[in-house]
PDB file of C-alpha atoms in Angstrom:
ATOM      1  CA  MET A 552     -20.431 -13.194 -32.710  1.00 48.00           C
ATOM      2  CA  ALA A 553     -19.785 -13.520 -28.854  1.00 43.00           C
ATOM      3  CA  ALA A 554     -17.059 -10.468 -29.434  1.00 44.00           C
ATOM      4  CA  ASP A 555     -19.847  -8.363 -30.973  1.00 48.00           C
ATOM      5  CA  VAL A 556     -22.198  -9.118 -28.390  1.00 41.00           C
ATOM      6  CA  GLU A 557     -19.633  -7.886 -25.550  1.00 46.00           C
ATOM      7  CA  GLU A 558     -18.695  -4.928 -28.067  1.00 47.00           C
ATOM      8  CA  ALA A 559     -22.247  -4.213 -27.901  1.00 45.00           C
ATOM      9  CA  GLN A 560     -22.881  -4.367 -24.559  1.00 46.00           C
ATOM     10  CA  ASN A 561     -19.723  -2.116 -23.631  1.00 50.00           C
ATOM     11  CA  ASP A 562     -20.968   0.576 -25.631  1.00 51.00           C
ATOM     12  CA  GLU A 563     -24.482   0.589 -23.783  1.00 49.00           C
ATOM     13  CA  VAL A 564     -22.876   1.317 -20.737  1.00 52.00           C
ATOM     14  CA  GLN A 565     -20.021   3.962 -22.153  1.00 51.00           C
ATOM     15  CA  LYS A 566     -22.417   5.794 -23.585  1.00 49.00           C
ATOM     16  CA  PRO A 567     -25.227   6.687 -21.872  1.00 52.00           C
ATOM     17  CA  VAL A 568     -26.692   9.164 -24.695  1.00 42.00           C
ATOM     18  CA  ASP A 569     -27.442   5.895 -27.175  1.00 46.00           C
ATOM     19  CA  ALA A 570     -28.909   4.159 -23.593  1.00 44.00           C
ATOM     20  CA  VAL A 571     -31.672   6.517 -22.564  1.00 47.00           C
ATOM     21  CA  SER A 572     -34.696   7.692 -25.631  1.00 43.00           C
ATOM     22  CA  GLY A 573     -38.282   9.037 -24.938  1.00 45.00           C
ATOM     23  CA  ASP A 574     -38.819  10.540 -21.449  1.00 57.00           C
ATOM     24  CA  GLY A 575     -35.487   9.407 -20.315  1.00 58.00           C
ATOM     25  CA  VAL A 576     -36.357   7.848 -17.211  1.00 59.00           C
ATOM     26  CA  ASN A 577     -38.508   4.684 -17.685  1.00 59.00           C
ATOM     27  CA  ASP A 578     -35.418   3.967 -20.394  1.00 58.00           C
ATOM     28  CA  VAL A 579     -32.528   3.897 -17.317  1.00 56.00           C
ATOM     29  CA  MET A 580     -35.266   1.348 -15.528  1.00 56.00           C
ATOM     30  CA  VAL A 581     -34.731  -0.611 -18.877  1.00 50.00           C
ATOM     31  CA  GLU A 582     -31.179  -0.806 -19.278  1.00 53.00           C
ATOM     32  CA  ALA A 583     -31.330  -2.007 -15.685  1.00 53.00           C
ATOM     33  CA  ASP A 584     -33.492  -5.059 -16.698  1.00 47.00           C
ATOM     34  CA  GLN A 585     -18.749  -6.379  -6.972  1.00 35.00           C
ATOM     35  CA  LEU A 586      -5.580 -10.961  -0.974  1.00 31.00           C
ATOM     36  CA  SER A 587      20.605 -23.626  18.609  1.00 37.00           C
ATOM     37  CA  ALA A 588      22.612 -24.670  20.929  1.00 37.00           C
ATOM     38  CA  VAL A 589      26.573 -24.141  20.238  1.00 35.00           C
ATOM     39  CA  ASP A 590      29.459 -25.133  22.948  1.00 36.00           C
ATOM     40  CA  ALA A 591      32.095 -22.528  22.845  1.00 36.00           C
ATOM     41  CA  ASP A 592      34.534 -20.046  25.282  1.00 40.00           C
ATOM     42  CA  ALA A 593      32.995 -17.403  26.967  1.00 38.00           C
ATOM     43  CA  ASP A 594      34.077 -14.977  24.446  1.00 38.00           C
ATOM     44  CA  GLU A 595      32.101 -17.141  21.730  1.00 36.00           C
ATOM     45  CA  LYS A 596      29.504 -17.519  24.040  1.00 39.00           C
ATOM     46  CA  SER A 597      29.197 -13.874  24.874  1.00 41.00           C
ATOM     47  CA  VAL A 598      28.914 -13.320  21.226  1.00 36.00           C
ATOM     48  CA  ILE A 599      26.514 -16.262  20.411  1.00 34.00           C
ATOM     49  CA  GLU A 600      23.878 -15.112  23.030  1.00 43.00           C
ATOM     50  CA  GLU A 601      23.927 -11.324  21.880  1.00 41.00           C
ATOM     51  CA  SER A 602      23.665 -12.473  18.651  1.00 40.00           C
ATOM     52  CA  ALA A 603      20.705 -14.898  19.465  1.00 43.00           C
ATOM     53  CA  ALA A 604      19.129 -12.438  21.681  1.00 45.00           C
ATOM     54  CA  SER A 605      18.783  -9.842  18.558  1.00 44.00           C
ATOM     55  CA  GLU A 606      17.073 -13.152  16.491  1.00 45.00           C
ATOM     56  CA  VAL A 607      14.755 -13.187  18.897  1.00 45.00           C
ATOM     57  CA  VAL A 608      13.861  -9.081  18.651  1.00 42.00           C
ATOM     58  CA  GLU A 609      14.517  -9.496  15.132  1.00 46.00           C
ATOM     59  CA  ASP A 610      11.711 -12.383  14.835  1.00 52.00           C
ATOM     60  CA  LYS A 611       9.316 -10.681  17.346  1.00 48.00           C
ATOM     61  CA  ALA A 612       9.231  -7.815  15.654  1.00 47.00           C
ATOM     62  CA  ALA A 613       8.806  -9.656  12.191  1.00 49.00           C
ATOM     63  CA  LYS A 614       5.739 -11.528  13.828  1.00 50.00           C
ATOM     64  CA  ALA A 615       4.248  -8.339  15.289  1.00 49.00           C
ATOM     65  CA  ALA A 616       5.111  -6.603  11.782  1.00 48.00           C
ATOM     66  CA  LYS A 617       3.113  -9.445   9.970  1.00 51.00           C
ATOM     67  CA  ALA A 618       0.004  -9.276  12.539  1.00 51.00           C
ATOM     68  CA  ALA A 619      -0.218  -6.202  12.599  1.00 51.00           C
ATOM     69  CA  PRO A 620      -2.765  -4.764   9.854  1.00 53.00           C
ATOM     70  CA  ASP A 621      -1.369  -3.738   6.727  1.00 56.00           C
ATOM     71  CA  ASP A 622      -1.282  -0.280   6.528  1.00 58.00           C
ATOM     72  CA  ASP A 623      -0.571  -0.311   2.742  1.00 62.00           C
ATOM     73  CA  ASP A 624      -3.435  -2.563   2.194  1.00 65.00           C
ATOM     74  CA  ASP A 625      -5.777  -0.673   3.663  1.00 68.00           C
ATOM     75  CA  ASP A 626      -4.916   2.973   1.737  1.00 74.00           C
ATOM     76  CA  ASP A 627      -4.907   0.448  -1.487  1.00 81.00           C
ATOM     77  CA  ASP A 628      -8.552  -0.495  -0.572  1.00 86.00           C
ATOM     78  CA  GLU A 629      -9.494   3.322  -0.032  1.00 87.00           C
ATOM     79  CA  ASP A 630      -8.006   4.439  -3.140  1.00 90.00           C
ATOM     80  CA  TYR A 631      -9.841   1.677  -5.400  1.00 91.00           C
ATOM     81  CA  LEU A 632     -12.667   2.648  -3.839  1.00 92.00           C
ATOM     82  CA  VAL A 633     -12.172   6.610  -4.656  1.00 92.00           C
ATOM     83  CA  GLU A 634     -11.536   5.306  -8.093  1.00 94.00           C
ATOM     84  CA  GLU A 635     -15.048   3.711  -8.106  1.00 94.00           C
ATOM     85  CA  GLY A 636     -16.395   6.682  -7.058  1.00 94.00           C
ATOM     86  CA  GLU A 637     -14.838   9.032  -9.635  1.00 95.00           C
ATOM     87  CA  ILE A 638     -15.361   6.649 -12.055  1.00 96.00           C
ATOM     88  CA  ALA A 639     -18.891   6.233 -11.495  1.00 96.00           C
ATOM     89  CA  GLY A 640     -19.489  10.717 -10.796  1.00 96.00           C
ATOM     90  CA  ASP A 641     -17.970  10.756 -14.437  1.00 96.00           C
ATOM     91  CA  TYR A 642     -21.005   8.322 -15.507  1.00 96.00           C
ATOM     92  CA  LEU A 643     -23.726  10.017 -13.762  1.00 96.00           C
ATOM     93  CA  GLU A 644     -22.892  13.963 -14.609  1.00 95.00           C
ATOM     94  CA  GLN A 645     -23.511  12.403 -18.560  1.00 95.00           C
ATOM     95  CA  LEU A 646     -26.546  10.651 -18.136  1.00 93.00           C
ATOM     96  CA  LEU A 647     -27.857  13.374 -16.003  1.00 93.00           C
ATOM     97  CA  ASP A 648     -26.955  15.871 -18.843  1.00 92.00           C
ATOM     98  CA  VAL A 649     -28.675  13.494 -21.219  1.00 92.00           C
ATOM     99  CA  LEU A 650     -31.950  13.572 -18.518  1.00 89.00           C
ATOM    100  CA  ASP A 651     -31.416  17.105 -18.697  1.00 90.00           C
ATOM    101  CA  PHE A 652     -31.263  17.229 -14.857  1.00 90.00           C
ATOM    102  CA  ASP A 653     -29.611  19.029 -12.081  1.00 89.00           C
ATOM    103  CA  GLY A 654     -27.805  17.734  -9.578  1.00 90.00           C
ATOM    104  CA  ASP A 655     -24.776  18.108  -7.248  1.00 93.00           C
ATOM    105  CA  ILE A 656     -22.810  14.688  -7.173  1.00 95.00           C
ATOM    106  CA  ASP A 657     -21.060  13.700  -3.974  1.00 95.00           C
ATOM    107  CA  LEU A 658     -18.337  10.855  -3.513  1.00 94.00           C
ATOM    108  CA  ASP A 659     -17.595   8.854   0.139  1.00 93.00           C
ATOM    109  CA  VAL A 660     -15.977   5.810   1.076  1.00 92.00           C
ATOM    110  CA  GLU A 661     -17.803   4.033   3.864  1.00 89.00           C
ATOM    111  CA  GLY A 662     -16.564   0.250   5.108  1.00 87.00           C
ATOM    112  CA  ASP A 663     -15.872  -1.737   1.802  1.00 89.00           C
ATOM    113  CA  ARG A 664     -17.737   0.646  -0.582  1.00 90.00           C
ATOM    114  CA  ALA A 665     -17.987   3.437  -2.115  1.00 94.00           C
ATOM    115  CA  ILE A 666     -21.198   6.204  -1.657  1.00 95.00           C
ATOM    116  CA  VAL A 667     -22.204   7.861  -4.231  1.00 96.00           C
ATOM    117  CA  SER A 668     -25.081  10.544  -3.710  1.00 96.00           C
ATOM    118  CA  ILE A 669     -27.031  13.124  -6.038  1.00 95.00           C
ATOM    119  CA  ASP A 670     -28.274  16.357  -4.590  1.00 93.00           C
ATOM    120  CA  GLY A 671     -29.407  19.726  -4.642  1.00 85.00           C
ATOM    121  CA  GLY A 672     -31.521  19.758  -7.915  1.00 71.00           C
ATOM    122  CA  ASP A 673     -35.278  19.899  -8.981  1.00 73.00           C
ATOM    123  CA  ASP A 674     -37.452  17.231  -9.676  1.00 83.00           C
ATOM    124  CA  LEU A 675     -34.919  14.440  -8.010  1.00 91.00           C
ATOM    125  CA  ALA A 676     -37.665  12.429  -6.852  1.00 90.00           C
ATOM    126  CA  LYS A 677     -38.462  11.219 -10.572  1.00 92.00           C
ATOM    127  CA  LEU A 678     -34.864   9.577 -10.311  1.00 94.00           C
ATOM    128  CA  VAL A 679     -36.336   8.084  -7.110  1.00 94.00           C
ATOM    129  CA  GLY A 680     -39.686   6.300  -8.658  1.00 92.00           C
ATOM    130  CA  ARG A 681     -41.999   4.100  -7.114  1.00 87.00           C
ATOM    131  CA  LYS A 682     -40.180   2.665  -3.696  1.00 83.00           C
ATOM    132  CA  GLY A 683     -37.236   3.257  -5.366  1.00 89.00           C
ATOM    133  CA  GLU A 684     -37.472   1.488  -8.518  1.00 90.00           C
ATOM    134  CA  VAL A 685     -35.756   3.851 -10.916  1.00 94.00           C
ATOM    135  CA  LEU A 686     -33.076   4.544  -8.191  1.00 94.00           C
ATOM    136  CA  ASP A 687     -32.204   0.550  -7.759  1.00 93.00           C
ATOM    137  CA  ALA A 688     -31.966   1.051 -11.718  1.00 94.00           C
ATOM    138  CA  LEU A 689     -29.792   3.754 -12.146  1.00 95.00           C
ATOM    139  CA  GLN A 690     -27.571   2.231  -9.146  1.00 96.00           C
ATOM    140  CA  GLU A 691     -27.224  -1.102 -11.317  1.00 96.00           C
ATOM    141  CA  LEU A 692     -26.506   0.756 -14.696  1.00 95.00           C
ATOM    142  CA  THR A 693     -23.595   3.123 -12.212  1.00 97.00           C
ATOM    143  CA  ARG A 694     -22.616  -0.413 -10.880  1.00 96.00           C
ATOM    144  CA  LEU A 695     -21.431  -1.825 -14.787  1.00 96.00           C
ATOM    145  CA  ALA A 696     -20.356   1.145 -15.847  1.00 96.00           C
ATOM    146  CA  VAL A 697     -17.949   0.873 -13.083  1.00 96.00           C
ATOM    147  CA  GLN A 698     -16.991  -2.974 -13.732  1.00 96.00           C
ATOM    148  CA  GLN A 699     -15.995  -2.088 -17.309  1.00 95.00           C
ATOM    149  CA  SER A 700     -13.917   0.572 -16.374  1.00 95.00           C
ATOM    150  CA  THR A 701     -12.075  -1.447 -13.591  1.00 94.00           C
ATOM    151  CA  GLY A 702     -12.783  -5.096 -14.382  1.00 94.00           C
ATOM    152  CA  GLU A 703     -14.135  -5.675 -10.950  1.00 93.00           C
ATOM    153  CA  ARG A 704     -17.698  -6.137  -9.676  1.00 93.00           C
ATOM    154  CA  SER A 705     -18.783  -3.074  -7.981  1.00 94.00           C
ATOM    155  CA  LYS A 706     -20.561  -3.094  -4.476  1.00 93.00           C
ATOM    156  CA  LEU A 707     -20.853   1.154  -4.761  1.00 95.00           C
ATOM    157  CA  MET A 708     -24.334   2.459  -3.323  1.00 94.00           C
ATOM    158  CA  LEU A 709     -26.040   5.362  -5.218  1.00 96.00           C
ATOM    159  CA  ASP A 710     -28.604   7.438  -3.119  1.00 96.00           C
ATOM    160  CA  VAL A 711     -30.874  10.332  -4.939  1.00 96.00           C
ATOM    161  CA  ALA A 712     -32.011  13.236  -2.292  1.00 94.00           C
ATOM    162  CA  GLY A 713     -31.136  11.346   0.269  1.00 94.00           C
ATOM    163  CA  TRP A 714     -33.795   8.847  -0.151  1.00 94.00           C
ATOM    164  CA  ARG A 715     -31.719   5.783   1.117  1.00 92.00           C
ATOM    165  CA  ALA A 716     -30.676   7.234   3.890  1.00 91.00           C
ATOM    166  CA  LYS A 717     -34.195   8.184   5.075  1.00 94.00           C
ATOM    167  CA  ARG A 718     -35.477   5.067   4.112  1.00 93.00           C
ATOM    168  CA  ARG A 719     -32.480   3.046   6.014  1.00 93.00           C
ATOM    169  CA  THR A 720     -33.706   4.908   9.090  1.00 96.00           C
ATOM    170  CA  GLU A 721     -37.371   4.184   8.846  1.00 96.00           C
ATOM    171  CA  LEU A 722     -36.673   0.309   8.304  1.00 97.00           C
ATOM    172  CA  GLY A 723     -34.453   0.389  10.792  1.00 97.00           C
ATOM    173  CA  ASN A 724     -37.656   1.605  13.459  1.00 97.00           C
ATOM    174  CA  LEU A 725     -40.148  -0.879  11.456  1.00 97.00           C
ATOM    175  CA  GLY A 726     -38.026  -3.398  12.472  1.00 97.00           C
ATOM    176  CA  ALA A 727     -37.472  -2.400  15.870  1.00 97.00           C
ATOM    177  CA  GLU A 728     -41.089  -1.980  16.711  1.00 97.00           C
ATOM    178  CA  ALA A 729     -41.978  -5.274  15.341  1.00 97.00           C
ATOM    179  CA  ALA A 730     -39.447  -7.189  17.250  1.00 97.00           C
ATOM    180  CA  ARG A 731     -40.927  -5.621  20.365  1.00 97.00           C
ATOM    181  CA  ARG A 732     -44.573  -6.194  19.526  1.00 97.00           C
ATOM    182  CA  VAL A 733     -43.776  -9.936  18.774  1.00 97.00           C
ATOM    183  CA  LEU A 734     -41.232  -9.822  22.104  1.00 95.00           C
ATOM    184  CA  GLU A 735     -44.693  -9.162  23.921  1.00 95.00           C
ATOM    185  CA  SER A 736     -46.985 -11.193  22.300  1.00 95.00           C
ATOM    186  CA  GLY A 737     -44.975 -14.080  21.568  1.00 94.00           C
ATOM    187  CA  GLU A 738     -46.910 -14.177  18.115  1.00 95.00           C
ATOM    188  CA  ARG A 739     -45.084 -14.645  14.578  1.00 96.00           C
ATOM    189  CA  GLU A 740     -45.292 -10.733  12.587  1.00 97.00           C
ATOM    190  CA  GLU A 741     -44.817 -10.916   9.162  1.00 97.00           C
ATOM    191  CA  LEU A 742     -43.750  -7.208   7.074  1.00 97.00           C
ATOM    192  CA  THR A 743     -44.734  -6.224   3.526  1.00 95.00           C
ATOM    193  CA  PRO A 744     -42.769  -7.335   1.028  1.00 94.00           C
ATOM    194  CA  MET A 745     -39.439  -5.495   0.816  1.00 92.00           C
ATOM    195  CA  THR A 746     -36.284  -5.630  -1.399  1.00 88.00           C
ATOM    196  CA  PRO A 747     -33.148  -7.081  -0.519  1.00 89.00           C
ATOM    197  CA  PHE A 748     -31.474  -3.779   0.451  1.00 85.00           C
ATOM    198  CA  GLU A 749     -34.678  -3.185   2.674  1.00 92.00           C
ATOM    199  CA  ARG A 750     -34.751  -6.828   4.249  1.00 95.00           C
ATOM    200  CA  LYS A 751     -30.987  -6.098   5.602  1.00 94.00           C
ATOM    201  CA  ILE A 752     -31.914  -3.033   7.529  1.00 95.00           C
ATOM    202  CA  VAL A 753     -34.578  -4.529   9.094  1.00 97.00           C
ATOM    203  CA  HIS A 754     -32.535  -7.978   9.847  1.00 97.00           C
ATOM    204  CA  ASP A 755     -30.157  -5.897  11.075  1.00 96.00           C
ATOM    205  CA  ALA A 756     -32.513  -4.144  13.368  1.00 97.00           C
ATOM    206  CA  VAL A 757     -34.407  -7.032  14.435  1.00 97.00           C
ATOM    207  CA  ALA A 758     -30.948  -8.723  15.647  1.00 96.00           C
ATOM    208  CA  LYS A 759     -30.497  -5.958  18.314  1.00 96.00           C
ATOM    209  CA  ILE A 760     -33.124  -7.261  20.100  1.00 96.00           C
ATOM    210  CA  ASP A 761     -32.524  -9.738  22.347  1.00 95.00           C
ATOM    211  CA  GLY A 762     -35.166 -12.594  22.631  1.00 96.00           C
ATOM    212  CA  VAL A 763     -36.448 -12.370  19.167  1.00 97.00           C
ATOM    213  CA  ALA A 764     -35.203 -13.275  15.625  1.00 96.00           C
ATOM    214  CA  SER A 765     -36.238 -12.524  12.173  1.00 97.00           C
ATOM    215  CA  GLU A 766     -36.142 -14.471   8.328  1.00 96.00           C
ATOM    216  CA  SER A 767     -36.929 -14.079   5.079  1.00 96.00           C
ATOM    217  CA  THR A 768     -39.565 -15.986   3.233  1.00 95.00           C
ATOM    218  CA  GLY A 769     -41.243 -16.057  -0.220  1.00 95.00           C
ATOM    219  CA  VAL A 770     -39.913 -15.552  -3.453  1.00 94.00           C
ATOM    220  CA  GLU A 771     -39.216 -11.947  -5.512  1.00 92.00           C
ATOM    221  CA  PRO A 772     -40.462  -9.434  -5.692  1.00 88.00           C
ATOM    222  CA  SER A 773     -43.130 -10.974  -2.519  1.00 94.00           C
ATOM    223  CA  ARG A 774     -40.185 -11.927  -0.824  1.00 95.00           C
ATOM    224  CA  ARG A 775     -40.902 -10.071   3.309  1.00 97.00           C
ATOM    225  CA  VAL A 776     -39.239 -10.387   6.652  1.00 97.00           C
ATOM    226  CA  VAL A 777     -41.056 -12.563   9.304  1.00 97.00           C
ATOM    227  CA  VAL A 778     -40.018 -11.930  12.998  1.00 97.00           C
ATOM    228  CA  VAL A 779     -40.724 -14.220  15.024  1.00 96.00           C
ATOM    229  CA  LYS A 780     -39.897 -14.988  19.219  1.00 93.00           C
ATOM    230  CA  GLY A 781     -36.773 -16.865  19.325  1.00 83.00           C
TER     231      GLY A 781
END
């Protein structure tokens, strides 16, 4: 029975055509609901000293190599993230075809996550939705598609029409402005409810200003950032 359930879940991710019905965008949201010392004569002593010196050099070199960043590991990590992006790109191309949306898919790597963006098409705002709700759902579906292929939980970030980039700038400014107000007045300030993605941006912005701190309070979907003097 469990195998049947797992197979059914996999089919849902693999076949975006079957996962979408009706007007398409609403179904995307529904489908959404990741290392000695030796004594000897002079000649022997000379040979031993030379050998010891050589061992010291080799030992230092080995330690230095161990301490140095492993370029091969870094390359492997980046290759894996590129693979994640390519899998996500293939999945999104199929989904866009089903939804009858036009758009160019761009792939990039930023830090420890793959970045996938859809740009250039008409009506892409419909794939963002109110406060990014459709975009969040579409991102989760894409992560599931990648996880099914790689076996690893994906942390890829999906953006549509630059919405997340713009929102990041807006929230960074919002957090900085709130921090300055609290610093001047000394009074705590509660911001409007936000998603985890949005709250992190605000926390990062507040952390850059000395004399203030931030914390999250409440429960989803009404969880919000509170800025206090600290």
